[in-house]
Coordinates of C-alpha atoms and ligand atoms in Angstrom, one line a residue:
M1 CA -1.3 45.9 36.7
T2 CA -2.8 43.9 34.0
K3 CA -1.9 44.9 30.4
S4 CA -3.2 43.2 27.2
V5 CA -1.2 41.4 24.3
Y6 CA -2.2 40.5 20.9
I7 CA -0.3 37.7 19.1
K8 CA -0.7 37.4 15.5
S9 CA 0.8 34.4 13.9
Y10 CA 1.7 33.7 10.3
G11 CA 2.8 30.5 8.5
C12 CA 3.2 27.0 10.1
Q13 CA 1.8 25.1 13.1
M14 CA 5.3 25.6 14.7
N15 CA 4.7 29.4 14.7
V16 CA 1.0 28.7 16.4
Y17 CA 2.9 26.7 19.2
D18 CA 5.4 29.5 19.6
A19 CA 2.7 31.9 19.8
T20 CA 1.0 30.1 22.9
R21 CA 4.6 29.8 24.5
I22 CA 5.1 33.7 23.9
A23 CA 1.9 34.2 25.8
D24 CA 3.1 31.8 28.5
V25 CA 6.3 33.9 29.0
L26 CA 4.4 37.3 28.9
A27 CA 1.9 36.1 31.4
P28 CA 3.9 36.4 34.6
M29 CA 4.5 40.1 33.5
G30 CA 0.7 40.6 33.8
Y31 CA -0.3 40.4 30.2
T32 CA -3.6 38.8 29.4
P33 CA -5.0 38.1 25.6
A34 CA -6.4 41.4 24.2
E35 CA -9.8 41.5 22.7
S36 CA -8.5 43.1 19.5
Q37 CA -5.1 44.1 18.1
D38 CA -5.9 47.8 18.0
A39 CA -6.9 47.9 21.5
A40 CA -3.9 45.9 22.8
D41 CA -1.2 47.3 24.8
M42 CA 1.3 45.0 23.0
V43 CA 1.4 43.6 19.8
V44 CA 3.4 40.5 18.6
L45 CA 3.8 39.8 14.9
N46 CA 5.1 36.1 14.8
T47 CA 6.3 36.1 11.2
C48 CA 7.0 33.5 8.5
H49 CA 9.8 33.7 5.9
I50 CA 9.1 30.3 3.9
R51 CA 8.1 32.1 0.6
E52 CA 8.1 35.6 -0.6
K53 CA 4.5 36.5 0.0
A54 CA 4.8 35.4 3.4
D55 CA 7.3 38.2 4.4
D56 CA 5.4 40.8 2.3
K57 CA 2.6 40.5 4.9
L58 CA 5.0 41.7 7.7
Y59 CA 5.8 45.0 5.8
S60 CA 2.3 45.6 5.1
E61 CA 1.1 45.0 8.7
L62 CA 3.8 47.2 10.1
G63 CA 2.5 49.9 7.7
R64 CA -1.0 49.5 9.0
I65 CA 0.3 49.4 12.6
R66 CA 1.9 52.9 12.0
T67 CA -1.3 54.4 11.2
V68 CA -2.8 52.9 14.3
Q69 CA -0.1 54.4 16.4
A70 CA -0.9 57.9 14.9
D71 CA -4.5 57.4 15.7
R72 CA -3.7 56.4 19.2
A73 CA -1.2 59.4 19.7
A74 CA -4.0 61.9 18.3
V75 CA -6.3 61.0 21.0
G76 CA -3.7 60.8 23.8
Q77 CA -3.4 57.1 24.2
A78 CA -0.1 55.5 24.9
A79 CA 2.0 53.8 22.0
Q80 CA 1.5 50.0 21.7
T81 CA 4.5 48.0 22.4
I82 CA 5.4 46.4 19.1
A83 CA 7.5 43.1 18.9
V84 CA 8.4 41.1 15.8
A85 CA 9.2 37.5 16.3
G86 CA 9.4 34.4 14.0
C87 CA 11.6 33.6 11.1
V88 CA 11.5 37.1 9.3
A89 CA 12.7 38.5 12.6
Q90 CA 15.4 36.1 12.5
A91 CA 16.4 36.5 8.8
E92 CA 15.9 40.2 8.6
G93 CA 16.2 41.6 12.3
D94 CA 18.6 44.3 11.8
E95 CA 16.7 45.5 8.5
I96 CA 13.4 45.7 10.4
M97 CA 15.0 47.6 13.2
H98 CA 16.1 49.9 10.6
R99 CA 13.0 50.3 8.4
A100 CA 10.5 50.3 11.0
P101 CA 11.5 52.7 13.9
H102 CA 8.1 52.1 15.7
V103 CA 9.1 48.4 16.3
D104 CA 10.6 48.1 19.9
L105 CA 11.4 44.5 19.9
V106 CA 12.8 41.8 17.6
V107 CA 13.2 38.2 18.7
G108 CA 14.0 35.1 16.7
P109 CA 12.3 31.8 17.0
Q110 CA 14.9 30.4 19.4
S111 CA 15.1 33.6 21.6
Y112 CA 11.6 34.6 22.3
H113 CA 11.8 33.3 25.9
R114 CA 14.0 36.4 26.5
L115 CA 11.2 38.8 25.8
P116 CA 10.5 39.7 29.5
D117 CA 14.3 40.5 30.1
L118 CA 14.5 42.7 27.0
M119 CA 11.2 44.4 28.0
R120 CA 12.7 45.2 31.5
A121 CA 15.9 46.3 30.0
G122 CA 13.9 49.0 28.1
G123 CA 14.6 50.7 24.7
R124 CA 14.6 49.2 21.6
Q125 CA 16.1 45.6 21.7
I126 CA 16.9 42.7 19.4
S127 CA 17.8 39.2 20.0
T128 CA 18.2 36.8 17.3
D129 CA 20.8 34.0 18.3
F130 CA 20.1 30.3 18.7
P131 CA 20.3 29.3 22.3
V132 CA 17.6 26.5 21.6
A133 CA 18.5 24.4 24.5
E134 CA 18.2 27.4 26.8
K135 CA 14.8 28.3 25.3
F136 CA 13.3 24.9 26.0
A137 CA 14.7 24.8 29.5
A138 CA 13.2 28.2 30.2
L139 CA 9.9 27.3 28.9
Q140 CA 9.7 23.9 30.8
G141 CA 7.0 23.4 32.9
Q142 CA 4.9 26.3 31.6
A143 CA 2.9 24.9 28.8
T144 CA -1.0 25.0 29.1
S145 CA -3.4 23.6 26.5
R146 CA -5.6 26.3 24.8
G147 CA -8.3 23.7 23.9
A148 CA -8.8 19.9 23.2
S149 CA -6.2 19.8 20.4
A150 CA -2.6 21.0 21.4
F151 CA 0.7 21.3 19.7
L152 CA 3.9 20.1 21.2
T153 CA 7.2 20.8 19.9
V154 CA 9.6 17.9 20.0
Q155 CA 12.2 18.8 17.4
E156 CA 13.4 21.9 15.8
G157 CA 15.6 23.2 13.0
C158 CA 16.8 21.2 10.1
D159 CA 20.1 19.9 8.9
K160 CA 18.9 18.5 5.4
F161 CA 19.6 21.8 3.5
C162 CA 16.9 21.4 0.7
T163 CA 18.3 23.9 -1.8
F164 CA 15.1 26.0 -2.0
C165 CA 14.4 26.3 1.8
V166 CA 15.4 28.9 4.3
V167 CA 14.4 26.8 7.5
P168 CA 18.1 25.8 8.1
Y169 CA 19.0 29.4 8.3
T170 CA 16.0 30.5 10.2
R171 CA 15.4 27.9 12.9
G172 CA 18.9 26.7 13.0
A173 CA 20.4 23.2 13.4
E174 CA 18.3 20.2 14.3
F175 CA 17.7 20.0 17.9
S176 CA 15.6 17.1 19.7
R177 CA 14.1 17.7 23.2
P178 CA 14.7 15.1 25.7
A179 CA 12.1 12.3 25.9
T180 CA 11.4 13.2 29.8
D181 CA 10.7 16.7 29.2
I182 CA 8.3 16.1 26.1
L183 CA 6.4 13.4 28.4
A184 CA 6.2 15.9 31.1
E185 CA 5.0 18.6 28.7
A186 CA 2.4 16.2 27.4
R187 CA 1.1 15.3 30.9
R188 CA 0.5 19.2 31.5
L189 CA -1.2 19.6 28.2
V190 CA -3.5 16.7 29.0
A191 CA -4.1 18.2 32.6
T192 CA -5.0 21.4 31.1
G193 CA -7.6 19.9 28.6
A194 CA -5.8 18.5 25.7
R195 CA -7.2 15.4 24.2
E196 CA -5.2 15.4 21.0
I197 CA -1.6 16.1 20.9
T198 CA 0.2 16.9 17.5
L199 CA 3.9 16.7 17.9
L200 CA 5.7 19.2 15.8
G201 CA 9.2 19.6 14.3
Q202 CA 10.5 21.0 11.1
N203 CA 11.8 17.4 10.6
V204 CA 9.8 15.7 13.5
N205 CA 10.6 12.2 12.3
A206 CA 14.3 13.1 12.7
W207 CA 13.6 13.2 16.4
H208 CA 15.7 11.1 18.7
G209 CA 16.9 11.3 22.3
A210 CA 17.7 9.4 25.4
G211 CA 14.5 7.4 26.5
A212 CA 13.6 6.5 30.0
D213 CA 15.4 3.2 29.8
G214 CA 18.6 4.9 28.8
V215 CA 18.3 3.6 25.2
T216 CA 18.2 6.1 22.5
W217 CA 14.6 6.5 21.2
T218 CA 13.3 7.6 17.9
L219 CA 9.9 8.8 17.3
G220 CA 8.1 5.6 16.8
R221 CA 9.3 4.7 20.4
L222 CA 8.4 8.1 21.7
I223 CA 4.7 7.8 20.2
L224 CA 4.4 4.4 22.2
A225 CA 5.3 6.2 25.4
L226 CA 3.0 9.0 24.8
A227 CA 0.1 6.5 23.8
E228 CA 0.5 5.1 27.6
L229 CA -0.4 8.5 29.1
D230 CA -4.0 8.6 30.4
G231 CA -6.3 10.8 28.6
I232 CA -4.7 11.1 25.2
E233 CA -7.1 10.1 22.7
R234 CA -5.4 11.1 19.5
L235 CA -1.8 11.5 18.6
R236 CA -0.3 13.2 15.2
Y237 CA 3.0 14.4 14.1
M238 CA 4.2 16.9 11.6
T239 CA 6.2 17.7 9.3
S240 CA 8.2 14.5 8.3
H241 CA 11.0 13.9 5.8
P242 CA 10.5 10.7 3.7
L243 CA 14.2 9.7 4.4
E244 CA 13.3 9.4 8.2
M245 CA 10.4 7.1 7.9
D246 CA 11.9 4.3 9.8
D247 CA 10.4 0.8 10.5
A248 CA 9.5 1.8 14.2
L249 CA 7.5 4.7 13.2
I250 CA 5.8 2.8 10.3
M251 CA 5.0 -0.1 12.6
A252 CA 3.4 2.6 15.3
H253 CA 0.8 3.2 12.8
R254 CA 0.0 -0.4 13.0
D255 CA 0.1 -0.8 16.6
V256 CA -0.9 2.5 18.3
P257 CA -4.7 3.1 17.9
Q258 CA -4.2 6.6 19.4
L259 CA -1.9 7.5 16.4
M260 CA -4.3 8.9 13.8
P261 CA -4.3 7.4 10.3
F262 CA -3.1 10.5 8.5
L263 CA 0.3 11.6 7.6
H264 CA 1.7 14.7 6.0
L265 CA 4.8 13.7 4.1
P266 CA 6.1 16.4 1.6
V267 CA 7.7 15.0 -1.4
Q268 CA 8.1 18.4 -3.3
S269 CA 8.5 16.9 -6.8
G270 CA 8.0 13.4 -8.8
S271 CA 11.1 14.0 -11.0
D272 CA 14.3 12.4 -10.0
R273 CA 16.3 15.0 -11.7
I274 CA 14.6 17.9 -9.9
L275 CA 14.7 16.0 -6.5
A276 CA 18.5 15.7 -6.9
L277 CA 18.7 19.5 -7.7
M278 CA 16.6 20.1 -4.6
N279 CA 19.0 18.0 -2.5
R280 CA 16.2 16.0 -1.2
R281 CA 18.3 12.9 -1.0
H282 CA 15.8 10.4 -2.4
R283 CA 14.1 9.4 -5.6
A284 CA 10.4 9.4 -6.5
A285 CA 10.6 5.4 -6.3
D286 CA 11.9 5.6 -2.6
Y287 CA 8.8 7.9 -1.7
L288 CA 6.4 5.3 -3.3
R289 CA 8.1 2.5 -1.3
V290 CA 7.5 4.4 2.0
I291 CA 4.0 5.0 1.1
D292 CA 3.6 1.1 0.2
K293 CA 4.9 0.3 3.7
L294 CA 2.6 2.7 5.5
R295 CA -0.4 1.2 3.5
A296 CA 0.8 -2.2 4.5
A297 CA 0.9 -1.1 8.3
R298 CA -2.3 0.9 8.4
P299 CA -4.4 0.3 5.1
D300 CA -6.7 3.3 5.6
I301 CA -3.9 5.9 6.2
A302 CA -4.6 9.1 4.5
L303 CA -1.7 10.9 3.0
S304 CA -1.0 14.7 2.6
S305 CA 1.9 16.2 0.9
D306 CA 3.8 19.4 -0.3
F307 CA 4.8 20.3 -3.9
I308 CA 6.8 22.9 -5.5
V309 CA 6.3 23.7 -9.3
G310 CA 8.7 25.8 -11.4
F311 CA 12.0 25.0 -9.5
P312 CA 14.9 26.2 -11.5
G313 CA 15.4 24.1 -14.4
E314 CA 12.1 22.2 -14.1
T315 CA 10.8 21.2 -17.6
E316 CA 7.3 20.1 -18.6
A317 CA 8.5 16.4 -18.6
D318 CA 9.5 16.9 -14.8
C319 CA 6.3 18.3 -14.2
R320 CA 4.6 15.4 -15.8
A321 CA 6.6 13.1 -13.5
T322 CA 5.1 14.9 -10.5
L323 CA 1.7 14.4 -11.9
D324 CA 2.4 10.8 -12.4
L325 CA 3.5 10.4 -8.8
V326 CA 0.2 12.1 -7.5
R327 CA -1.7 9.7 -9.6
A328 CA 0.2 6.7 -8.3
T329 CA 0.0 7.8 -4.7
G330 CA -3.6 9.3 -4.1
F331 CA -3.6 12.1 -1.8
A332 CA -6.4 13.1 0.7
Q333 CA -5.1 16.8 0.7
A334 CA -2.0 18.6 -0.2
F335 CA -0.3 22.0 -0.5
S336 CA 1.3 23.2 -3.7
F337 CA 3.3 26.2 -4.4
K338 CA 5.2 28.1 -7.0
Y339 CA 9.0 28.0 -6.4
S340 CA 9.9 31.5 -4.9
A341 CA 13.9 32.3 -4.7
R342 CA 14.7 32.9 -1.1
P343 CA 17.8 35.0 -0.7
G344 CA 20.7 33.1 0.8
T345 CA 19.6 29.7 -0.4
P346 CA 21.5 27.8 -3.1
A347 CA 18.4 27.5 -5.5
A348 CA 18.1 31.4 -5.7
D349 CA 21.4 31.3 -7.6
M350 CA 20.6 28.6 -10.0
G351 CA 20.4 29.5 -13.7
D352 CA 17.3 28.3 -15.7
Q353 CA 14.7 30.0 -13.3
V354 CA 11.3 29.1 -14.9
A355 CA 9.0 31.9 -16.3
E356 CA 6.1 33.0 -13.9
A357 CA 3.5 32.1 -16.6
D358 CA 4.8 28.4 -16.7
K359 CA 4.8 28.1 -13.1
S360 CA 1.3 29.4 -13.0
A361 CA 0.1 26.9 -15.7
R362 CA 1.9 24.1 -14.0
L363 CA 0.4 25.1 -10.6
A364 CA -3.1 25.0 -12.1
E365 CA -2.7 21.5 -13.6
L366 CA -1.4 20.1 -10.5
Q367 CA -3.9 21.7 -8.2
A368 CA -6.6 20.6 -10.6
L369 CA -5.5 16.9 -10.0
L370 CA -5.0 17.2 -6.2
M371 CA -8.4 19.0 -5.9
A372 CA -10.2 16.0 -7.7
Q373 CA -8.3 13.5 -5.3
Q374 CA -9.4 15.4 -2.3
L375 CA -13.1 15.6 -3.6
A376 CA -12.9 11.7 -4.3
F377 CA -11.5 11.1 -0.9
N378 CA -14.2 13.0 1.0
Q379 CA -16.9 11.6 -1.3
A380 CA -15.6 8.0 -0.3
S381 CA -16.1 8.8 3.3
V382 CA -20.1 9.1 2.8
G383 CA -21.7 6.2 4.6
R384 CA -18.9 5.7 7.1
T385 CA -18.9 6.1 10.8
M386 CA -16.1 8.1 12.4
T387 CA -15.0 10.1 15.2
A388 CA -14.6 13.9 15.3
L389 CA -13.0 15.9 17.8
I390 CA -15.0 19.2 18.0
E391 CA -12.8 22.2 17.8
R392 CA -15.1 25.3 17.1
R393 CA -18.7 26.3 16.3
G394 CA -19.7 26.3 12.7
K395 CA -21.2 29.2 10.8
R396 CA -24.8 28.1 11.4
P397 CA -26.4 28.2 15.0
G398 CA -26.3 24.8 16.5
Q399 CA -23.5 23.7 14.2
W400 CA -20.1 22.5 15.1
L401 CA -16.8 21.8 13.4
G402 CA -14.5 19.0 14.4
K403 CA -11.9 16.9 12.7
S404 CA -12.0 13.4 11.6
P405 CA -9.1 10.9 12.2
Y406 CA -8.1 11.8 8.5
M407 CA -7.9 15.7 9.2
Q408 CA -11.3 16.2 7.4
S409 CA -13.4 19.0 8.8
V410 CA -16.6 17.5 9.8
L411 CA -19.7 19.6 10.2
V412 CA -22.5 18.3 12.5
D413 CA -25.6 19.7 14.3
G414 CA -25.5 19.1 18.0
P415 CA -26.3 20.4 21.5
D416 CA -24.5 23.3 23.4
D417 CA -21.9 21.5 25.2
L418 CA -19.9 19.9 22.3
M419 CA -16.8 21.9 22.5
G420 CA -13.6 19.7 23.1
R421 CA -15.6 16.6 23.1
T422 CA -15.1 13.6 20.7
I423 CA -18.4 12.7 19.0
T424 CA -19.4 9.7 16.6
A425 CA -21.0 10.7 13.4
V426 CA -22.1 9.1 10.3
I427 CA -21.1 10.8 7.3
E428 CA -23.8 12.0 4.9
H429 CA -22.2 14.3 2.4
G430 CA -18.8 14.8 1.1
Y431 CA -17.6 18.3 -0.2
Q432 CA -14.3 19.7 -1.6
N433 CA -13.4 20.9 2.0
S434 CA -15.6 19.4 4.5
L435 CA -17.9 16.5 5.3
N436 CA -21.5 16.6 6.8
G437 CA -22.2 14.2 9.4
R438 CA -25.1 13.1 11.9
I439 CA -24.1 12.5 15.4
L440 CA -24.8 9.0 16.7
P441 CA -26.1 8.6 20.0
A442 CA -23.4 8.5 23.0
G443 CA -22.6 4.8 23.8
T444 CA -22.2 3.7 20.2
D445 CA -19.3 1.2 20.8
R446 CA -15.9 2.7 20.1
A447 CA -14.5 -0.6 18.9
D448 CA -16.9 -0.9 16.1
I449 CA -16.0 2.5 15.0
L450 CA -12.2 1.9 15.0
A451 CA -12.8 -1.3 13.1
A452 CA -15.0 0.3 10.5
Ligands
5AD1 N1 9.5 28.1 -2.6 C1 8.2 27.5 -2.7 N2 7.8 26.9 -1.8 C2 8.5 26.5 -0.8 N3 8.4 25.7 0.3 C3 9.6 26.0 1.1 N4 10.3 26.8 0.5 C4 9.9 27.1 -0.7 C5 10.2 28.0 -1.8 N5 11.4 28.6 -1.7 C6 7.4 24.9 0.5 C7 7.8 23.3 0.5 C8 7.8 23.1 2.1 C9 6.4 23.9 2.5 C10 6.4 24.2 4.0 O1 6.8 25.2 1.8 O2 6.9 22.7 -0.1 O3 7.6 21.7 2.1
SF4_2 FE1 13.4 23.0 4.6 FE2 14.0 20.6 3.4 FE3 14.6 21.0 6.0 FE4 12.0 20.7 5.1 S1 13.6 19.0 5.1 S2 12.8 22.4 6.5 S3 12.0 21.7 3.2 S4 15.4 22.2 4.4

């Protein structure tokens, strides 16, 4: 009998990847994607624990689900099976089981492959240990692409222990998948429609593994091997740590045309004092040196970053150092957050927590600068010709949205069959969050475009 499942993901791209894999493990049990959450036979909440607001969302969603369950019971409908997965499940699994009796299943990010067994066992079940190698072995050979752009997790977990971050506790220690498994999954993704693959890892550039030639590969070498697979037009990777940007990876940006000229490289702060308190293990100057090397290798590379303001002990001067680093670098886009104390992390117990009002003021100033840089970057694209991989329809009829090599959203008007295709467009307008382009006729020489 077919049943339907609705999987709702919060947080990062790794969770998006995990959501597709959860769908893959449930498919053999007869579960197909549900039209809507409330009509589904099973609901999976794939949660995020990175900041305070992220896990508040779980409890408010569970509250809403309780009302839906009551409505269903009132009209004689069966209760939905409710599963909580992801990083809140990992960190607070027992508490969820206790606080939310309508939750049937709790699985952590390294144990969701066990869902079918837990469901067959019946009753309320929790599994939150870290059998990461077992998970990838269980999932191997199942991946299918849901569109032209696919995620592929190559590395998971983190051994860096930045003092603000829960990831080492929720995702566990660093684990790299073997190169042969990654290449096999990439082939499957291409065979099922992917043209772009984004390699994922909490510390993706710490990936290393035995290559087909018996030598230990790092990410740069893996990218060379992936670029040789037929059908891969675009490669990306995220999220990286500045300390792991080795020369082989930087040279891949010079040598591999499929590797898109865009890099998300979180720096968190521009103050050496705060970077040390954060245990980032590099200084601002080290970051700027990496950026120089990347720009020497690939002059048009566009950069993105993550910033935290209001880390314990941060002063106005530290915050100015962050603004200076932003001005010195020039970002095409960025994410910035107010520090939020996460239970169990070293920074949560540091003295000198910054007042909420100061955090807000610093965030506003930083975001104004980052927004101005993003607008300038988008406006500088006007007049350029670039490719865009079409991901979905736009809001207006006949409009499509694709991604430029630099991760900008490009809106174009075009015929009905553009989904998943790569078009070439000349950019006519640059706005804060998107570009408007005009499609050029097919046959425009790709070599001209790449050189442009
Ligand atoms: N408070 C605020 N931001 C955080 N991040 C991670 N942990 C915290 C925290 N405790 C941000 C970092 C990271 C991004 C994914 O989330 O900038 O790079
Ligand atoms: Fe968290 Fe730091 Fe690891 Fe990134 S590198 S996941 S911020 S501990």
